[in-house]
Each structure stands twice: as C-alpha cells, then as structure tokens.
Short mmCIF file of C-alpha atoms and ligand atoms in Angstrom, two decimals:
data_model
loop_
_atom_site.label_atom_id
_atom_site.label_comp_id
_atom_site.label_asym_id
_atom_site.label_seq_id
_atom_site.Cartn_x
_atom_site.Cartn_y
_atom_site.Cartn_z
CA MET F 89 -76.96 28.10 -4.54
CA GLN F 90 -75.35 24.36 -4.15
CA ASN F 91 -71.82 23.43 -6.10
CA LYS F 92 -72.57 21.63 -9.82
CA ARG F 93 -70.60 21.11 -11.99
CA ALA F 94 -71.34 23.60 -14.61
CA TYR F 95 -73.63 26.38 -14.24
CA PHE F 96 -75.40 28.06 -16.64
CA ILE F 97 -74.59 31.77 -16.63
CA THR F 98 -76.49 34.96 -18.51
CA MET F 99 -75.50 38.48 -18.92
CA GLU F 100 -78.60 40.53 -20.00
CA GLY F 101 -79.80 44.57 -19.95
CA ILE F 102 -80.92 47.61 -22.72
CA GLU F 103 -78.23 47.89 -25.64
CA GLY F 104 -74.44 49.38 -24.57
CA VAL F 105 -75.13 48.75 -21.20
CA GLY F 106 -71.64 46.78 -22.04
CA LYS F 107 -72.64 43.51 -21.59
CA SER F 108 -69.74 41.73 -24.02
CA THR F 109 -67.01 44.06 -22.25
CA ASN F 110 -67.72 42.57 -18.82
CA ILE F 111 -68.44 38.63 -20.30
CA GLY F 112 -64.40 39.13 -20.81
CA SER F 113 -64.02 40.52 -16.99
CA ILE F 114 -65.92 36.85 -16.20
CA THR F 115 -63.86 34.55 -18.45
CA GLU F 116 -60.79 36.25 -17.34
CA TYR F 117 -62.10 35.21 -13.77
CA LEU F 118 -62.76 31.71 -14.64
CA ASP F 119 -59.71 31.58 -16.24
CA THR F 120 -57.74 32.37 -13.12
CA LYS F 121 -59.60 29.53 -11.41
CA GLY F 122 -59.61 26.97 -14.55
CA ILE F 123 -62.35 26.66 -14.87
CA GLU F 124 -63.77 25.55 -18.90
CA TYR F 125 -66.31 27.65 -20.35
CA ILE F 126 -67.99 28.58 -23.13
CA VAL F 127 -68.87 31.81 -24.05
CA THR F 128 -71.92 32.42 -26.76
CA ARG F 129 -75.23 35.53 -27.44
CA GLU F 130 -78.55 35.27 -28.45
CA PRO F 131 -79.98 34.94 -31.01
CA GLY F 132 -76.93 32.90 -32.31
CA GLY F 133 -74.28 30.35 -30.97
CA THR F 134 -74.39 28.54 -33.68
CA ARG F 135 -73.99 29.23 -37.47
CA LEU F 136 -77.54 28.71 -37.87
CA ALA F 137 -79.06 30.48 -34.99
CA GLU F 138 -76.90 33.30 -36.58
CA LYS F 139 -77.88 33.60 -40.00
CA ILE F 140 -81.61 33.82 -38.23
CA ARG F 141 -80.12 36.43 -36.53
CA GLU F 142 -79.14 38.20 -39.29
CA LEU F 143 -82.70 38.13 -40.28
CA LEU F 144 -83.46 39.80 -37.22
CA LEU F 145 -81.08 43.12 -37.09
CA GLU F 146 -81.46 43.66 -40.81
CA ASP F 147 -82.90 46.49 -42.18
CA GLU F 148 -86.56 44.73 -42.53
CA VAL F 149 -86.94 43.61 -46.55
CA GLU F 150 -90.39 44.30 -45.44
CA PRO F 151 -92.08 45.27 -41.95
CA VAL F 152 -91.47 41.90 -39.55
CA THR F 153 -94.69 41.45 -37.31
CA GLU F 154 -94.70 41.23 -33.93
CA LEU F 155 -95.28 36.80 -34.30
CA THR F 156 -92.60 36.67 -37.03
CA GLU F 157 -90.05 38.18 -34.69
CA LEU F 158 -91.10 36.35 -31.71
CA LEU F 159 -91.06 32.83 -33.66
CA LEU F 160 -87.55 33.78 -35.60
CA VAL F 161 -86.32 34.91 -32.11
CA PHE F 162 -87.29 31.27 -30.82
CA ALA F 163 -86.41 28.70 -33.83
CA ALA F 164 -82.58 30.79 -33.26
CA ARG F 165 -83.01 29.54 -28.85
CA ALA F 166 -84.48 26.33 -29.64
CA GLN F 167 -81.10 25.15 -31.77
CA HIS F 168 -78.58 27.20 -29.95
CA VAL F 169 -80.14 25.59 -26.12
CA GLU F 170 -80.37 21.71 -28.23
CA THR F 171 -77.25 21.70 -29.99
CA LEU F 172 -74.54 24.33 -27.82
CA ILE F 173 -75.98 25.19 -24.51
CA LYS F 174 -77.27 21.33 -23.24
CA PRO F 175 -74.15 19.30 -25.17
CA ALA F 176 -71.81 21.72 -23.33
CA LEU F 177 -73.25 21.97 -19.67
CA MET F 178 -73.66 18.04 -20.11
CA ALA F 179 -69.50 17.90 -20.85
CA GLY F 180 -68.54 19.96 -17.77
CA LYS F 181 -68.23 23.55 -19.20
CA TRP F 182 -69.82 26.05 -17.83
CA VAL F 183 -72.05 28.69 -20.19
CA ILE F 184 -72.07 32.17 -19.87
CA SER F 185 -74.06 33.20 -22.48
CA ASP F 186 -74.66 37.17 -23.54
CA ARG F 187 -78.78 37.29 -23.48
CA PHE F 188 -81.24 34.29 -23.76
CA THR F 189 -84.80 34.46 -22.65
CA ASP F 190 -85.38 37.29 -20.09
CA ALA F 191 -84.30 39.12 -23.05
CA THR F 192 -87.52 37.82 -24.91
CA PHE F 193 -89.59 38.67 -22.04
CA ALA F 194 -88.02 42.20 -21.75
CA TYR F 195 -87.81 43.30 -25.60
CA GLN F 196 -90.58 41.30 -26.62
CA GLY F 197 -92.89 41.43 -24.24
CA GLY F 198 -91.94 44.59 -22.42
CA GLY F 199 -90.58 46.65 -25.57
CA ARG F 200 -93.32 45.65 -28.10
CA GLY F 201 -95.98 44.24 -25.84
CA VAL F 202 -96.34 40.79 -26.84
CA ASP F 203 -98.20 38.71 -24.14
CA ARG F 204 -96.48 37.26 -21.25
CA GLY F 205 -98.59 33.93 -21.61
CA THR F 206 -97.72 33.16 -25.24
CA ILE F 207 -93.97 33.66 -24.73
CA LYS F 208 -94.32 31.09 -21.77
CA GLN F 209 -95.63 28.87 -24.10
CA LEU F 210 -92.91 29.16 -25.97
CA GLN F 211 -90.68 29.13 -23.40
CA SER F 212 -91.69 26.22 -21.93
CA MET F 213 -91.35 24.30 -25.10
CA VAL F 214 -87.92 25.23 -26.21
CA GLN F 215 -86.41 25.77 -22.87
CA ASP F 216 -87.93 22.36 -20.95
CA GLU F 217 -86.47 22.26 -17.68
CA LEU F 218 -83.11 24.60 -18.25
CA THR F 219 -82.70 27.74 -16.60
CA PRO F 220 -79.89 29.83 -16.13
CA ASP F 221 -78.19 29.39 -12.94
CA LEU F 222 -76.96 33.31 -12.48
CA THR F 223 -78.28 36.25 -14.48
CA ILE F 224 -76.56 38.97 -13.91
CA ILE F 225 -78.64 41.98 -15.30
CA LEU F 226 -76.35 45.45 -15.91
CA ASP F 227 -79.07 48.36 -16.20
CA LEU F 228 -78.67 51.80 -16.99
CA ASP F 229 -80.37 54.60 -18.28
CA PRO F 230 -81.57 54.12 -21.67
CA GLN F 231 -79.75 57.20 -23.13
CA THR F 232 -76.64 56.53 -21.86
CA GLY F 233 -76.97 52.87 -22.89
CA MET F 234 -77.43 54.70 -26.63
CA GLN F 235 -74.74 57.03 -26.40
CA ARG F 236 -72.65 53.70 -25.53
CA ALA F 237 -73.83 51.88 -28.58
CA MET F 238 -73.69 55.20 -30.92
CA LYS F 239 -69.89 54.48 -30.80
CA ARG F 240 -69.48 51.23 -32.69
CA GLY F 241 -71.36 53.42 -35.34
CA LYS F 242 -74.25 51.95 -37.36
CA LEU F 243 -77.28 50.67 -35.19
CA ASP F 244 -79.37 47.57 -36.08
CA ARG F 245 -83.04 47.64 -36.52
CA PHE F 246 -83.33 47.24 -32.13
CA GLU F 247 -81.17 49.95 -31.99
CA ARG F 248 -83.29 52.70 -33.73
CA GLU F 249 -85.91 52.05 -31.80
CA GLU F 250 -86.86 55.46 -29.52
CA LEU F 251 -85.89 56.00 -25.46
CA GLU F 252 -89.42 54.87 -24.73
CA PHE F 253 -88.92 51.85 -26.16
CA PHE F 254 -85.33 50.75 -24.24
CA ALA F 255 -87.25 52.88 -20.90
CA ARG F 256 -90.04 49.81 -20.85
CA VAL F 257 -87.51 47.22 -21.93
CA ARG F 258 -85.10 48.20 -18.72
CA GLN F 259 -88.40 48.47 -16.56
CA THR F 260 -88.97 44.84 -17.56
CA TYR F 261 -85.80 43.24 -16.34
CA LEU F 262 -85.76 45.52 -13.31
CA ASP F 263 -89.29 43.50 -12.88
CA ILE F 264 -87.60 40.23 -13.38
CA ALA F 265 -84.98 40.63 -11.29
CA MET F 266 -87.89 41.36 -8.13
CA ALA F 267 -89.85 38.84 -8.56
CA ASP F 268 -86.77 35.92 -8.89
CA PRO F 269 -84.04 37.44 -6.79
CA ARG F 270 -82.18 33.70 -6.48
CA ARG F 271 -81.43 34.06 -9.37
CA CYS F 272 -81.19 37.41 -11.07
CA VAL F 273 -78.05 40.37 -9.80
CA ILE F 274 -78.92 43.74 -10.84
CA ILE F 275 -75.65 45.70 -11.23
CA ASP F 276 -75.05 49.31 -11.50
CA ALA F 277 -73.33 49.56 -15.02
CA SER F 278 -73.41 53.33 -15.18
CA GLN F 279 -70.33 53.19 -12.45
CA LYS F 280 -66.42 53.18 -13.61
CA LEU F 281 -65.80 49.84 -15.88
CA GLU F 282 -63.32 48.46 -12.70
CA THR F 283 -66.02 49.47 -10.29
CA VAL F 284 -69.05 47.18 -12.38
CA LYS F 285 -66.45 44.10 -12.84
CA SER F 286 -65.40 44.29 -9.21
CA ASP F 287 -69.06 43.89 -8.17
CA LEU F 288 -69.08 40.77 -11.00
CA ILE F 289 -66.79 39.56 -9.34
CA ASP F 290 -67.94 39.74 -5.94
CA VAL F 291 -71.68 38.13 -7.40
CA LEU F 292 -69.59 35.05 -8.91
CA LYS F 293 -68.42 34.15 -6.21
CA GLN F 294 -71.33 34.54 -3.83
CA ARG F 295 -73.69 33.31 -5.63
CA LEU F 296 -71.56 30.52 -7.14
CA ASN F 297 -69.02 29.29 -4.17
CA ILE F 298 -66.07 30.31 -6.26
CA LYS F 299 -63.07 30.84 -3.59
CA ILE F 300 -61.03 33.38 -4.88
CA ASP F 301 -57.52 31.61 -3.78
CA GLY F 302 -59.16 28.22 -4.09
N1 Z5A J 106 -83.15 40.39 -28.67
C1 Z5A J 106 -84.95 40.93 -28.63
O1 Z5A J 106 -85.29 41.26 -29.31
N2 Z5A J 106 -85.05 39.26 -28.27
C2 Z5A J 106 -84.44 38.27 -27.39
O2 Z5A J 106 -85.20 37.40 -27.32
C3 Z5A J 106 -83.16 38.09 -27.74
C4 Z5A J 106 -82.65 39.33 -28.00
C5 Z5A J 106 -82.31 37.45 -27.14
C6 Z5A J 106 -79.14 41.85 -29.88
O3 Z5A J 106 -78.20 42.05 -29.15
C7 Z5A J 106 -80.88 42.61 -30.20
O4 Z5A J 106 -81.38 41.43 -30.11
C8 Z5A J 106 -81.07 42.95 -28.69
C9 Z5A J 106 -82.01 43.12 -28.53
C10 Z5A J 106 -83.12 41.76 -29.04
N3 Z5A J 106 -81.51 44.90 -29.44
N4 Z5A J 106 -80.50 45.60 -28.99
N5 Z5A J 106 -80.55 46.64 -28.86
P1 Z5A J 106 -77.10 42.07 -28.48
O5 Z5A J 106 -77.40 41.81 -27.70
O6 Z5A J 106 -76.49 41.62 -29.41
O7 Z5A J 106 -77.29 43.82 -28.77
P2 Z5A J 106 -77.09 44.99 -28.22
O8 Z5A J 106 -78.06 45.17 -26.90
O9 Z5A J 106 -77.01 45.90 -28.63
O10 Z5A J 106 -75.25 44.26 -26.96
P3 Z5A J 106 -74.01 44.89 -27.09
O11 Z5A J 106 -74.19 45.88 -29.28
O12 Z5A J 106 -73.08 44.02 -27.76
O13 Z5A J 106 -73.69 46.50 -26.21
P4 Z5A J 106 -73.09 45.69 -24.88
O14 Z5A J 106 -71.87 44.36 -25.02
O15 Z5A J 106 -74.27 45.41 -24.06
O16 Z5A J 106 -72.30 46.69 -24.76
P5 Z5A J 106 -70.49 46.59 -24.96
O17 Z5A J 106 -70.18 46.17 -25.91
O18 Z5A J 106 -69.92 45.71 -23.90
O19 Z5A J 106 -70.13 47.64 -24.44
C11 Z5A J 106 -70.49 49.39 -25.44
C12 Z5A J 106 -69.67 50.81 -24.92
O20 Z5A J 106 -70.04 50.44 -23.83
C13 Z5A J 106 -68.14 49.85 -25.63
O21 Z5A J 106 -67.21 51.34 -25.99
C14 Z5A J 106 -67.80 49.89 -23.95
O22 Z5A J 106 -66.12 50.45 -23.65
C15 Z5A J 106 -68.29 50.83 -23.20
N6 Z5A J 106 -68.53 50.63 -21.85
C16 Z5A J 106 -68.78 49.65 -21.44
N7 Z5A J 106 -69.25 49.30 -20.30
C17 Z5A J 106 -68.66 51.31 -19.39
C18 Z5A J 106 -68.32 51.56 -18.26
N8 Z5A J 106 -69.01 51.20 -17.09
N9 Z5A J 106 -68.50 53.10 -18.35
C19 Z5A J 106 -68.17 53.38 -19.62
N10 Z5A J 106 -68.31 53.04 -20.55
C20 Z5A J 106 -69.11 51.73 -20.87
#
C-alpha cells in the first residue's frame, strides 16, 4: 500500500467481538504518531444517520422488511459518506469507522439472504469510488461474541437473532477477507485483549507504512 495523506480504516466483525474497544487501541497509537483522525460508526456518524440507526436497532414498531432494512442502511451511509467521511479525508484526516459496507454484505447478505448483486448496486450508487484502505475483521465464534455483548445489558433487534444467523455473518466476513486480501486482515479476537492490540498495531505498521519511532 502506498503512503498517502489520509487513510480510511474500517473495523468489522460480529457483535461483541471488540470493535469499539480495539478502535481505542488504534486511536491511542495514532495519537503517538501525531496523526489527525476522526472516529465514526455505521449505521450512524451524523445526526441524521444516527436517527436512522435508532430506527434500525429499536424494537420493531412493525416488522421490518429486508428491503426496508437494506435501504435504511444505505440511506444512513449516503449521508455519512457525503457529509462526514469524504470531507474528513479531503481535509487530510484519517477516518476510523466502526463498520461500513462489509457489514451490509455480512448482515443483510449473509445473515438475511439479500441478493449480493442488489447490495453491490447500492454500494456503487452510494460510495462511487470510495473504498476503505484497510479493513480489520475481528474474528470470533458467535457464542463468545454473544456472551460479551450480553454483558452490556439489553440486546438490540440484531443481537436477538439466533446463533446460526451470526454464524452466517461470520462466514461472510471470512469470505470477504479471502476474496480481498489486499484490503482485509483477519485478527483472532478470542485472544487476550493485549494480544489483539499488539496484532492490530503490527497490522497498522505493516499495511500503512507507519514507523513506530518515526
Ligand atoms: N448493521 C447491519 O445490519 N448492516 C450494516 O450495514 C451495518 C450495521 C453498518 C449495530 O452495530 C448493528 O447494525 C449490528 C449490525 C447492524 N448489529 N449487531 N449485532 P454495532 O457495531 O453498533 O453493534 P455491535 O456489533 O453489537 O457492536 P458493539 O456492541 O459496539 O460491540 P463491539 O464494539 O464489537 O464490542 P466491544 O463493546 O468493544 O466489546 C464487547 C465486550 O467484550 C466489552 O465488555 C469488552 O471489554 C469485551 N472484550 C473485547 N475484547 C475482548 C477480548 N479480547 N477478550 C475479552 N473481552 C473482550
């Protein structure tokens, strides 16, 4: 990967895998390098997109159709990409996002069974040429992920899905990584947090040409 002004990094994985915790390790590291960045998340990241997130995660007011869910995810993303991600990258700030479009392939595609071609069409409409420079996929078995997620209390609409749903989501993430090894790196999230963190920093150094003492 070539050095450039600002990188777009995404963090993915099933629920409870440790994305938020490990984004903290990335920012801690970037701080030591004096790199300017923003941290954001999907669905969400802007006021409007956060409202769409609430609609997506809340208890069903009525059953949500697969197409509605897909379009809501991409509506939030369209706002996020145009009003936050692209301007930040243009301003030279790195963007670290807790989930992005791989989550749509994994959850709506792998989990719900939405046609991949439909997701791709929306992806190209909403993102145009924008693709993450690096995607870190934290891999964990769904049972452990669920146990970790349950520690946080009330489960949202996605977290109440069956373990088989998350097994399909996990497999889709692994397939994505296999198909795109230049962009994606898998880290074993069942390891101790300190080991996950050290793997993560190694990946940043190797993939993004950051010198630890430079
Ligand atoms: N969704 C979708 O369907 N389609 C899309 O396109 C997008 C999203 C973008 C919300 O996402 C939902 O949106 C998501 C998919 C759907 N639903 N699910 N499930 P979210 O990212 O906000 O929700 P989440 O996956 O549940 O993430 P989370 O709750 O923020 O979990 P996390 O960030 O991966 O984990 P964490 O909070 O960092 O860690 C969880 C606990 O585990 C915590 O107590 C940590 O201290 C502990 N932990 C973390 N790492 C370790 C290790 N290594 N060992 C031991 N304990 C650990």
